[in-house]
Amino acid sequence: MNKKKLAAAVADRLKNKYPDALCSLFYEGDPWRLLVMGRLSAQCTDERVNVVCKDLFEKFPDVYAMAEAEQDEIAKYIFSCGLYNSKARDLKGMSQRIVTEYGGKVPDNMEDLLTLPGVGRKIANLILGDIFNKPAVVADTHCIRISARIGLCGDGKPLSPEKTEKALSAIVEPSEQAALCHRFVMFGREVCCARSPHCSECILSDICENRIDT
Ligand code: SF4
């Protein structure tokens, strides 16, 4: 099966299995909150970020409040997410830049998003896909691992985030890209787990090029 057909089959089956391709960060439709939560999720679980952000957003409810906050004060709220000093610096910095350069609104394009402190392609793609409904591949750990195992990109070995993003962008239907990445997260937690994938119960086992336990 060529890569585009394989990608279409994978997207189709995962859509059937997970009809609601929802982001596991509870950002309540607010682009700035998703940006903040995306930054906090580095080396931290989405569950932890959701818990931490309840108090964080109560204290700093919008981009203006965060832009004016003291870095040390932000750090106190996000301590349990790890890397709290650099994350606090980025949250303040990105909020300040959004206020001063973008009129308080999160930019809707990759180039501008990448100028925000702490924002790399993964977070930028999350914003583009979830907020602005643009084609966007979020190459996180699940996406990288699963797409390599299935044979969508690489030779069974995970590629870099940039190479994974580029490879999937070329073979996955633009309208399906963002949702597929959310489905990879759900599928990666339940079935195609990092250490012990459940290949015998997998709906992709007949088309996966690198199934492990069957
Ligand atoms: S067959 Fe195994 S390795 Fe392949 S996608 Fe399914 S769980 Fe992952």
Coordinates of N, CA and C and ligand atoms in Angstrom, one line a residue:
M1 N 0.8 -1.2 0.0 CA 0.0 0.0 0.0 C 0.9 1.3 0.0
N2 N 0.6 2.2 -0.9 CA 1.4 3.4 -0.9 C 1.1 4.3 0.4
K3 N 2.0 5.2 0.6 CA 1.9 5.9 1.9 C 0.6 6.7 2.0
K4 N 0.1 7.3 0.9 CA -1.1 8.1 1.0 C -2.3 7.2 1.3
K5 N -2.3 6.1 0.6 CA -3.5 5.1 0.9 C -3.4 4.6 2.3
L6 N -2.2 4.3 2.8 CA -2.0 3.9 4.1 C -2.5 4.9 5.1
A7 N -2.1 6.2 4.9 CA -2.5 7.3 5.7 C -4.0 7.4 5.7
A8 N -4.7 7.3 4.6 CA -6.1 7.4 4.5 C -6.8 6.3 5.3
A9 N -6.3 5.1 5.2 CA -6.9 4.0 5.9 C -6.7 4.2 7.4
V10 N -5.6 4.6 7.8 CA -5.3 4.8 9.2 C -6.3 5.9 9.8
A11 N -6.3 7.0 9.0 CA -7.2 8.1 9.5 C -8.7 7.7 9.5
D12 N -9.1 6.9 8.6 CA -10.4 6.4 8.5 C -10.8 5.5 9.7
R13 N -9.9 4.6 9.9 CA -10.2 3.6 11.0 C -10.1 4.3 12.4
L14 N -9.2 5.2 12.6 CA -9.1 5.9 13.9 C -10.3 6.8 14.1
K15 N -10.8 7.3 13.0 CA -11.9 8.2 13.1 C -13.2 7.4 13.5
N16 N -13.3 6.2 13.0 CA -14.4 5.3 13.5 C -14.2 5.0 15.0
K17 N -13.0 4.7 15.4 CA -12.8 4.3 16.7 C -12.9 5.5 17.7
Y18 N -12.4 6.6 17.3 CA -12.5 7.8 18.2 C -13.2 9.0 17.4
P19 N -14.5 8.9 17.3 CA -15.2 10.0 16.5 C -14.9 11.4 17.0
D20 N -14.8 11.5 18.4 CA -14.5 12.9 18.9 C -13.0 13.0 19.1
A21 N -12.4 13.8 18.2 CA -11.0 14.0 18.2 C -10.7 15.2 19.1
L22 N -10.9 15.1 20.4 CA -10.8 16.3 21.2 C -9.4 16.4 21.8
C23 N -9.0 17.6 22.0 CA -7.7 17.9 22.7 C -7.9 17.6 24.1
S24 N -6.9 17.0 24.8 CA -7.1 16.6 26.2 C -6.7 17.7 27.1
L25 N -6.4 18.9 26.6 CA -6.2 20.1 27.4 C -7.5 20.9 27.5
F26 N -7.9 21.2 28.7 CA -9.2 21.9 28.8 C -9.0 23.4 28.7
Y27 N -9.0 23.9 27.5 CA -8.7 25.3 27.3 C -10.0 26.2 27.1
E28 N -11.1 25.6 27.1 CA -12.4 26.3 27.0 C -12.5 27.2 25.8
G29 N -11.9 26.8 24.7 CA -12.0 27.6 23.4 C -11.2 28.8 23.4
D30 N -10.4 29.0 24.4 CA -9.6 30.3 24.5 C -8.2 30.1 23.9
P31 N -7.9 30.7 22.8 CA -6.6 30.5 22.1 C -5.4 30.7 23.0
W32 N -5.4 31.8 23.8 CA -4.3 32.1 24.7 C -4.1 31.0 25.8
R33 N -5.3 30.5 26.3 CA -5.2 29.4 27.3 C -4.5 28.2 26.7
L34 N -4.9 27.9 25.4 CA -4.3 26.7 24.8 C -2.8 26.9 24.6
L35 N -2.4 28.1 24.3 CA -1.0 28.4 24.2 C -0.2 28.2 25.5
V36 N -0.8 28.7 26.5 CA -0.2 28.6 27.9 C -0.2 27.1 28.2
M37 N -1.2 26.4 28.0 CA -1.3 25.0 28.4 C -0.4 24.1 27.5
G38 N -0.2 24.5 26.3 CA 0.7 23.8 25.4 C 2.1 24.0 25.9
R39 N 2.5 25.2 26.4 CA 3.8 25.4 26.9 C 4.0 24.6 28.2
L40 N 3.0 24.6 29.0 CA 3.1 23.9 30.3 C 3.2 22.4 30.1
S41 N 2.7 21.9 29.0 CA 2.7 20.4 28.9 C 4.0 19.8 28.5
A42 N 5.0 20.6 28.2 CA 6.3 20.1 27.9 C 6.8 19.3 29.1
Q43 N 7.2 18.0 28.9 CA 7.7 17.2 30.0 C 6.7 17.1 31.2
C44 N 5.4 17.2 30.9 CA 4.4 17.1 32.0 C 3.2 16.5 31.3
T45 N 2.3 15.9 32.2 CA 1.1 15.2 31.6 C 0.0 16.3 31.4
D46 N -0.9 16.0 30.5 CA -2.0 16.9 30.2 C -2.9 16.9 31.5
E47 N -3.0 15.8 32.2 CA -3.8 15.8 33.4 C -3.3 16.8 34.4
R48 N -2.0 16.8 34.6 CA -1.4 17.7 35.6 C -1.6 19.1 35.1
V49 N -1.4 19.4 33.8 CA -1.6 20.8 33.3 C -3.1 21.2 33.6
N50 N -4.0 20.3 33.3 CA -5.4 20.7 33.5 C -5.7 21.1 35.0
V51 N -5.1 20.3 35.9 CA -5.3 20.6 37.3 C -4.6 22.0 37.7
V52 N -3.4 22.1 37.3 CA -2.6 23.3 37.6 C -3.3 24.6 37.1
C53 N -3.8 24.5 35.9 CA -4.4 25.7 35.2 C -5.7 26.1 35.8
K54 N -6.4 25.3 36.6 CA -7.6 25.8 37.3 C -7.2 27.0 38.2
D55 N -6.2 26.9 39.0 CA -5.8 28.0 39.9 C -5.0 29.1 39.1
L56 N -4.2 28.6 38.1 CA -3.5 29.6 37.4 C -4.4 30.6 36.6
F57 N -5.4 30.1 36.0 CA -6.3 31.0 35.2 C -7.3 31.7 36.1
E58 N -7.5 31.2 37.4 CA -8.3 32.0 38.3 C -7.5 33.3 38.7
K59 N -6.2 33.1 38.9 CA -5.3 34.2 39.3 C -5.0 35.1 38.1
F60 N -4.7 34.5 37.0 CA -4.4 35.3 35.8 C -5.4 34.9 34.7
P61 N -6.5 35.6 34.6 CA -7.6 35.1 33.7 C -7.4 35.4 32.3
D62 N -6.5 36.3 31.9 CA -6.4 36.6 30.5 C -4.9 37.0 30.2
V63 N -4.7 37.3 28.9 CA -3.4 37.6 28.5 C -2.8 38.9 29.1
Y64 N -3.7 39.8 29.4 CA -3.3 41.1 30.0 C -2.8 40.9 31.4
A65 N -3.5 40.1 32.2 CA -3.1 39.8 33.5 C -1.8 39.1 33.6
M66 N -1.6 38.1 32.7 CA -0.3 37.3 32.7 C 0.8 38.2 32.2
A67 N 0.6 39.1 31.3 CA 1.6 40.0 30.8 C 2.1 40.9 31.9
E68 N 1.3 41.3 32.8 CA 1.7 42.2 33.9 C 2.2 41.5 35.1
A69 N 2.0 40.2 35.2 CA 2.3 39.4 36.4 C 3.9 39.4 36.6
E70 N 4.2 39.1 37.9 CA 5.6 38.9 38.2 C 6.0 37.4 37.8
Q71 N 7.1 37.2 37.2 CA 7.5 35.9 36.8 C 7.5 34.9 38.0
D72 N 8.0 35.4 39.2 CA 8.1 34.6 40.4 C 6.7 34.1 40.8
E73 N 5.7 35.0 40.7 CA 4.4 34.8 41.1 C 3.8 33.7 40.2
I74 N 4.0 33.8 38.9 CA 3.5 32.7 37.9 C 4.2 31.4 38.3
A75 N 5.5 31.4 38.6 CA 6.2 30.2 38.9 C 5.6 29.4 40.1
K76 N 5.1 30.2 41.1 CA 4.5 29.5 42.2 C 3.3 28.6 41.8
Y77 N 2.5 29.1 40.8 CA 1.3 28.3 40.4 C 1.6 27.1 39.5
I78 N 2.8 27.1 38.9 CA 3.1 26.1 37.9 C 4.2 25.2 38.4
F79 N 4.6 25.3 39.7 CA 5.7 24.5 40.2 C 5.6 23.1 39.9
S80 N 4.4 22.5 40.0 CA 4.3 21.0 39.9 C 4.4 20.5 38.4
C81 N 4.4 21.5 37.5 CA 4.6 21.1 36.1 C 6.0 20.8 35.7
G82 N 7.0 21.2 36.6 CA 8.4 21.1 36.2 C 8.9 22.2 35.4
L83 N 10.2 22.4 35.3 CA 10.8 23.5 34.5 C 10.1 24.8 34.8
Y84 N 9.7 25.0 36.0 CA 8.7 26.1 36.3 C 9.3 27.5 36.1
N85 N 10.7 27.6 36.2 CA 11.2 29.0 36.0 C 11.2 29.4 34.5
S86 N 11.7 28.4 33.7 CA 11.7 28.7 32.3 C 10.3 28.8 31.7
K87 N 9.4 28.0 32.2 CA 8.0 28.1 31.8 C 7.3 29.4 32.2
A88 N 7.6 29.8 33.4 CA 7.0 31.1 33.9 C 7.6 32.2 33.1
R89 N 8.8 32.2 32.7 CA 9.4 33.2 31.9 C 8.7 33.3 30.5
D90 N 8.5 32.1 30.0 CA 7.9 32.0 28.6 C 6.4 32.5 28.7
L91 N 5.7 32.1 29.7 CA 4.3 32.5 29.8 C 4.2 34.0 29.9
K92 N 5.0 34.6 30.7 CA 5.0 36.1 30.8 C 5.4 36.7 29.4
G93 N 6.5 36.2 28.9 CA 7.1 36.7 27.6 C 6.1 36.6 26.5
M94 N 5.5 35.4 26.4 CA 4.5 35.3 25.2 C 3.3 36.2 25.4
S95 N 2.9 36.3 26.6 CA 1.7 37.2 26.9 C 2.1 38.6 26.6
Q96 N 3.2 39.1 27.0 CA 3.7 40.5 26.8 C 3.7 40.7 25.3
R97 N 4.3 39.8 24.5 CA 4.4 40.0 23.1 C 3.1 40.0 22.4
I98 N 2.2 39.1 22.8 CA 0.8 39.1 22.2 C 0.1 40.5 22.5
V99 N 0.3 41.0 23.7 CA -0.3 42.3 24.0 C 0.4 43.5 23.2
T100 N 1.7 43.5 23.1 CA 2.4 44.6 22.5 C 2.4 44.5 21.0
E101 N 2.5 43.3 20.5 CA 2.7 43.2 19.0 C 1.4 42.8 18.3
Y102 N 0.5 42.1 19.0 CA -0.6 41.5 18.3 C -2.0 41.9 18.8
G103 N -2.0 43.0 19.5 CA -3.3 43.6 20.0 C -4.0 42.7 21.0
G104 N -3.3 41.8 21.7 CA -4.0 41.0 22.6 C -4.5 39.7 22.0
K105 N -4.3 39.5 20.7 CA -4.9 38.3 20.1 C -3.8 37.3 19.6
V106 N -4.0 36.1 19.8 CA -3.0 35.1 19.4 C -2.9 35.0 17.9
P107 N -1.7 35.1 17.3 CA -1.6 35.1 15.9 C -2.1 33.9 15.2
D108 N -2.5 34.0 14.0 CA -3.1 32.9 13.3 C -2.2 32.3 12.2
N109 N -0.9 32.5 12.3 CA 0.0 32.0 11.3 C 1.3 31.5 11.9
M110 N 1.9 30.5 11.3 CA 3.1 29.9 11.9 C 4.2 30.9 12.1
E111 N 4.5 31.7 11.2 CA 5.6 32.7 11.2 C 5.5 33.5 12.5
D112 N 4.3 34.1 12.8 CA 4.2 35.0 13.9 C 4.2 34.2 15.2
L113 N 3.5 33.0 15.2 CA 3.5 32.2 16.4 C 4.9 31.8 16.8
L114 N 5.8 31.5 15.9 CA 7.1 31.1 16.2 C 8.0 32.3 16.9
T115 N 7.5 33.5 16.8 CA 8.2 34.6 17.4 C 7.8 34.7 18.9
L116 N 6.9 34.0 19.4 CA 6.4 34.0 20.8 C 7.4 33.2 21.6
P117 N 7.9 33.7 22.8 CA 8.8 32.9 23.6 C 8.1 31.6 24.0
G118 N 8.9 30.5 23.9 CA 8.5 29.2 24.3 C 7.6 28.5 23.3
V119 N 7.4 29.1 22.2 CA 6.5 28.5 21.2 C 7.3 27.9 20.0
G120 N 7.3 26.6 19.9 CA 7.9 25.9 18.8 C 6.9 25.4 17.8
R121 N 7.3 24.6 16.9 CA 6.3 24.2 15.8 C 5.2 23.3 16.4
K122 N 5.5 22.5 17.4 CA 4.4 21.6 18.0 C 3.3 22.5 18.5
I123 N 3.6 23.4 19.4 CA 2.6 24.3 19.9 C 1.9 25.1 18.9
A124 N 2.7 25.7 18.0 CA 2.1 26.5 16.9 C 1.1 25.7 16.1
N125 N 1.5 24.4 15.8 CA 0.6 23.6 15.0 C -0.7 23.3 15.8
L126 N -0.6 23.1 17.1 CA -1.7 22.9 17.9 C -2.7 24.0 17.8
I127 N -2.2 25.2 17.9 CA -3.0 26.5 17.7 C -3.6 26.5 16.3
L128 N -2.8 26.3 15.3 CA -3.3 26.4 13.9 C -4.4 25.4 13.7
G129 N -4.3 24.2 14.2 CA -5.3 23.2 13.9 C -6.5 23.4 14.7
D130 N -6.3 23.5 16.0 CA -7.5 23.5 17.0 C -8.2 24.9 17.0
I131 N -7.5 26.0 16.8 CA -8.2 27.3 16.9 C -8.6 27.8 15.6
F132 N -7.7 27.7 14.6 CA -7.9 28.3 13.3 C -8.3 27.3 12.2
N133 N -8.5 26.1 12.6 CA -8.9 25.0 11.6 C -8.1 25.0 10.4
K134 N -6.8 25.1 10.6 CA -5.9 25.0 9.4 C -5.2 23.6 9.4
P135 N -4.7 23.2 8.3 CA -4.0 21.9 8.3 C -2.8 22.0 9.2
A136 N -2.6 21.1 10.1 CA -1.6 21.2 11.1 C -1.2 19.8 11.6
V137 N 0.0 19.4 11.6 CA 0.4 18.2 12.2 C 1.2 18.5 13.5
V138 N 0.6 18.0 14.6 CA 1.3 18.2 15.9 C 2.1 17.0 16.1
A139 N 3.4 17.1 15.9 CA 4.3 16.0 16.0 C 4.8 15.8 17.5
D140 N 3.9 15.2 18.3 CA 4.3 15.0 19.7 C 4.8 13.5 19.8
T141 N 5.0 13.1 21.0 CA 5.6 11.8 21.2 C 4.8 10.7 20.7
H142 N 3.4 10.8 20.8 CA 2.5 9.7 20.3 C 2.6 9.7 18.8
C143 N 2.4 10.8 18.2 CA 2.4 10.9 16.7 C 3.7 10.4 16.1
I144 N 4.8 10.8 16.7 CA 6.1 10.3 16.2 C 6.3 8.8 16.3
R145 N 5.9 8.3 17.4 CA 6.1 6.8 17.7 C 5.2 6.0 16.8
I146 N 3.9 6.4 16.8 CA 2.9 5.6 16.1 C 3.1 5.7 14.6
S147 N 3.3 6.9 14.1 CA 3.4 7.0 12.6 C 4.7 6.2 12.1
A148 N 5.7 6.1 12.9 CA 6.9 5.3 12.6 C 6.5 3.8 12.6
R149 N 5.8 3.4 13.6 CA 5.5 1.9 13.7 C 4.6 1.5 12.6
I150 N 3.6 2.3 12.3 CA 2.7 1.9 11.2 C 3.4 1.9 9.9
G151 N 4.4 2.7 9.7 CA 5.1 2.8 8.5 C 4.7 4.0 7.6
L152 N 4.1 5.0 8.3 CA 3.7 6.2 7.6 C 4.9 7.0 7.3
C153 N 5.9 7.0 8.1 CA 7.2 7.7 7.8 C 8.3 7.0 8.5
G154 N 9.5 7.1 8.0 CA 10.7 6.4 8.5 C 10.6 4.9 8.2
D155 N 11.6 4.2 8.6 CA 11.7 2.8 8.4 C 11.5 2.0 9.7
G156 N 10.4 2.4 10.3 CA 10.1 1.7 11.6 C 10.7 2.4 12.8
K157 N 11.7 3.3 12.5 CA 12.3 4.1 13.5 C 11.8 5.5 13.6
P158 N 11.5 6.0 14.8 CA 10.9 7.3 14.9 C 11.8 8.4 14.3
L159 N 11.2 9.3 13.6 CA 12.0 10.4 13.0 C 11.9 11.6 13.9
S160 N 12.6 12.7 13.6 CA 12.6 13.9 14.4 C 11.2 14.5 14.3
P161 N 10.8 15.4 15.2 CA 9.5 16.0 15.1 C 9.4 16.8 13.8
E162 N 10.4 17.4 13.3 CA 10.3 18.2 12.1 C 10.1 17.3 10.9
K163 N 10.8 16.2 10.9 CA 10.7 15.2 9.7 C 9.4 14.5 9.8
T164 N 8.9 14.2 11.0 CA 7.6 13.6 11.1 C 6.5 14.5 10.6
E165 N 6.6 15.8 11.0 CA 5.6 16.8 10.6 C 5.6 16.9 9.1
K166 N 6.8 17.0 8.5 CA 6.9 17.1 7.0 C 6.3 15.9 6.3
A167 N 6.7 14.7 6.8 CA 6.3 13.5 6.1 C 4.7 13.3 6.2
L168 N 4.2 13.6 7.4 CA 2.7 13.4 7.5 C 2.0 14.5 6.7
S169 N 2.5 15.7 6.7 CA 1.8 16.8 6.0 C 1.7 16.4 4.5
A170 N 2.6 15.6 4.0 CA 2.6 15.3 2.6 C 1.7 14.2 2.2
I171 N 1.3 13.4 3.2 CA 0.5 12.2 2.9 C -0.9 12.2 3.5
V172 N -1.1 13.0 4.6 CA -2.4 13.0 5.2 C -3.3 14.1 4.7
E173 N -4.5 13.8 4.4 CA -5.4 14.9 3.9 C -5.4 16.1 4.8
P174 N -5.2 17.3 4.2 CA -5.1 18.5 5.1 C -6.2 18.6 6.1
S175 N -7.4 18.3 5.7 CA -8.6 18.5 6.6 C -8.6 17.4 7.7
E176 N -7.8 16.4 7.6 CA -7.8 15.3 8.6 C -6.6 15.4 9.6
Q177 N -5.6 16.3 9.2 CA -4.3 16.3 9.9 C -4.5 16.5 11.4
A178 N -5.1 17.6 11.8 CA -5.2 18.0 13.2 C -5.9 16.9 14.0
A179 N -7.1 16.5 13.5 CA -7.9 15.5 14.2 C -7.1 14.2 14.3
L180 N -6.4 13.8 13.3 CA -5.6 12.5 13.3 C -4.6 12.6 14.5
C181 N -4.0 13.7 14.7 CA -3.0 13.8 15.7 C -3.6 13.7 17.1
H182 N -4.8 14.2 17.3 CA -5.5 14.0 18.6 C -5.9 12.5 18.7
R183 N -6.2 11.9 17.6 CA -6.6 10.5 17.7 C -5.3 9.6 18.0
F184 N -4.2 10.0 17.5 CA -3.0 9.3 17.8 C -2.7 9.3 19.3
V185 N -3.0 10.5 19.9 CA -2.8 10.6 21.4 C -3.7 9.5 22.1
M186 N -5.0 9.5 21.8 CA -5.9 8.5 22.4 C -5.4 7.1 22.1
F187 N -5.1 6.8 20.9 CA -4.7 5.5 20.4 C -3.4 5.1 21.1
G188 N -2.5 6.1 21.3 CA -1.2 5.8 21.9 C -1.3 5.5 23.4
R189 N -2.3 6.1 24.0 CA -2.5 5.8 25.4 C -3.2 4.4 25.7
E190 N -4.1 4.1 24.8 CA -4.9 2.9 25.0 C -4.3 1.6 24.3
V191 N -3.8 1.8 23.1 CA -3.5 0.6 22.3 C -2.0 0.6 21.9
C192 N -1.6 1.5 21.2 CA -0.2 1.5 20.7 C 0.7 2.2 21.7
C193 N 0.8 1.6 22.9 CA 1.5 2.3 24.0 C 3.0 2.2 23.7
A194 N 3.8 3.1 24.4 CA 5.2 3.2 24.1 C 5.9 1.9 24.4
R195 N 5.7 1.3 25.6 CA 6.5 0.2 26.0 C 5.8 -1.2 25.5
S196 N 4.5 -1.3 25.7 CA 3.9 -2.6 25.4 C 2.7 -2.3 24.5
P197 N 2.9 -2.2 23.2 CA 1.7 -2.0 22.3 C 0.8 -3.3 22.3
H198 N -0.5 -3.1 22.3 CA -1.4 -4.2 22.3 C -1.8 -4.6 20.8
C199 N -0.8 -5.1 20.1 CA -1.0 -5.4 18.7 C -2.1 -6.4 18.4
S200 N -2.2 -7.4 19.3 CA -3.3 -8.4 19.0 C -4.7 -7.8 19.0
E201 N -4.8 -6.7 19.7 CA -6.2 -6.1 19.8 C -6.3 -4.8 18.9
C202 N -5.3 -4.6 18.1 CA -5.2 -3.4 17.3 C -6.0 -3.4 16.0
I203 N -6.8 -2.4 15.8 CA -7.6 -2.3 14.5 C -6.7 -2.0 13.3
L204 N -5.4 -1.7 13.6 CA -4.5 -1.4 12.4 C -3.5 -2.6 12.2
S205 N -3.7 -3.7 12.9 CA -2.6 -4.7 12.9 C -2.4 -5.3 11.5
D206 N -3.5 -5.3 10.7 CA -3.3 -5.9 9.3 C -2.6 -5.0 8.3
I207 N -2.5 -3.7 8.7 CA -1.8 -2.8 7.8 C -0.6 -2.1 8.4
C208 N -0.4 -2.4 9.7 CA 0.8 -1.8 10.3 C 2.1 -2.6 9.9
E209 N 3.1 -1.8 9.5 CA 4.3 -2.4 8.9 C 5.2 -2.9 10.0
N210 N 5.0 -2.5 11.2 CA 6.0 -2.9 12.3 C 5.4 -3.3 13.5
R211 N 4.3 -4.1 13.4 CA 3.6 -4.6 14.6 C 4.6 -5.4 15.4
I212 N 4.4 -5.4 16.7 CA 5.4 -5.9 17.5 C 5.1 -7.3 18.2
D213 N 3.9 -7.5 18.7 CA 3.7 -8.7 19.4 C 2.8 -9.7 18.7
T214 N 2.7 -9.6 17.4 CA 1.9 -10.6 16.7 C 2.7 -11.3 15.6
Ligands
SF4_1 S1 -0.2 -3.2 15.3 FE1 0.9 -2.8 17.2 S2 2.6 -1.4 16.6 FE2 1.1 -1.4 14.9 S3 -0.2 0.3 15.3 FE3 -1.2 -1.5 16.2 S4 -0.5 -1.5 18.4 FE4 0.9 -0.1 17.2

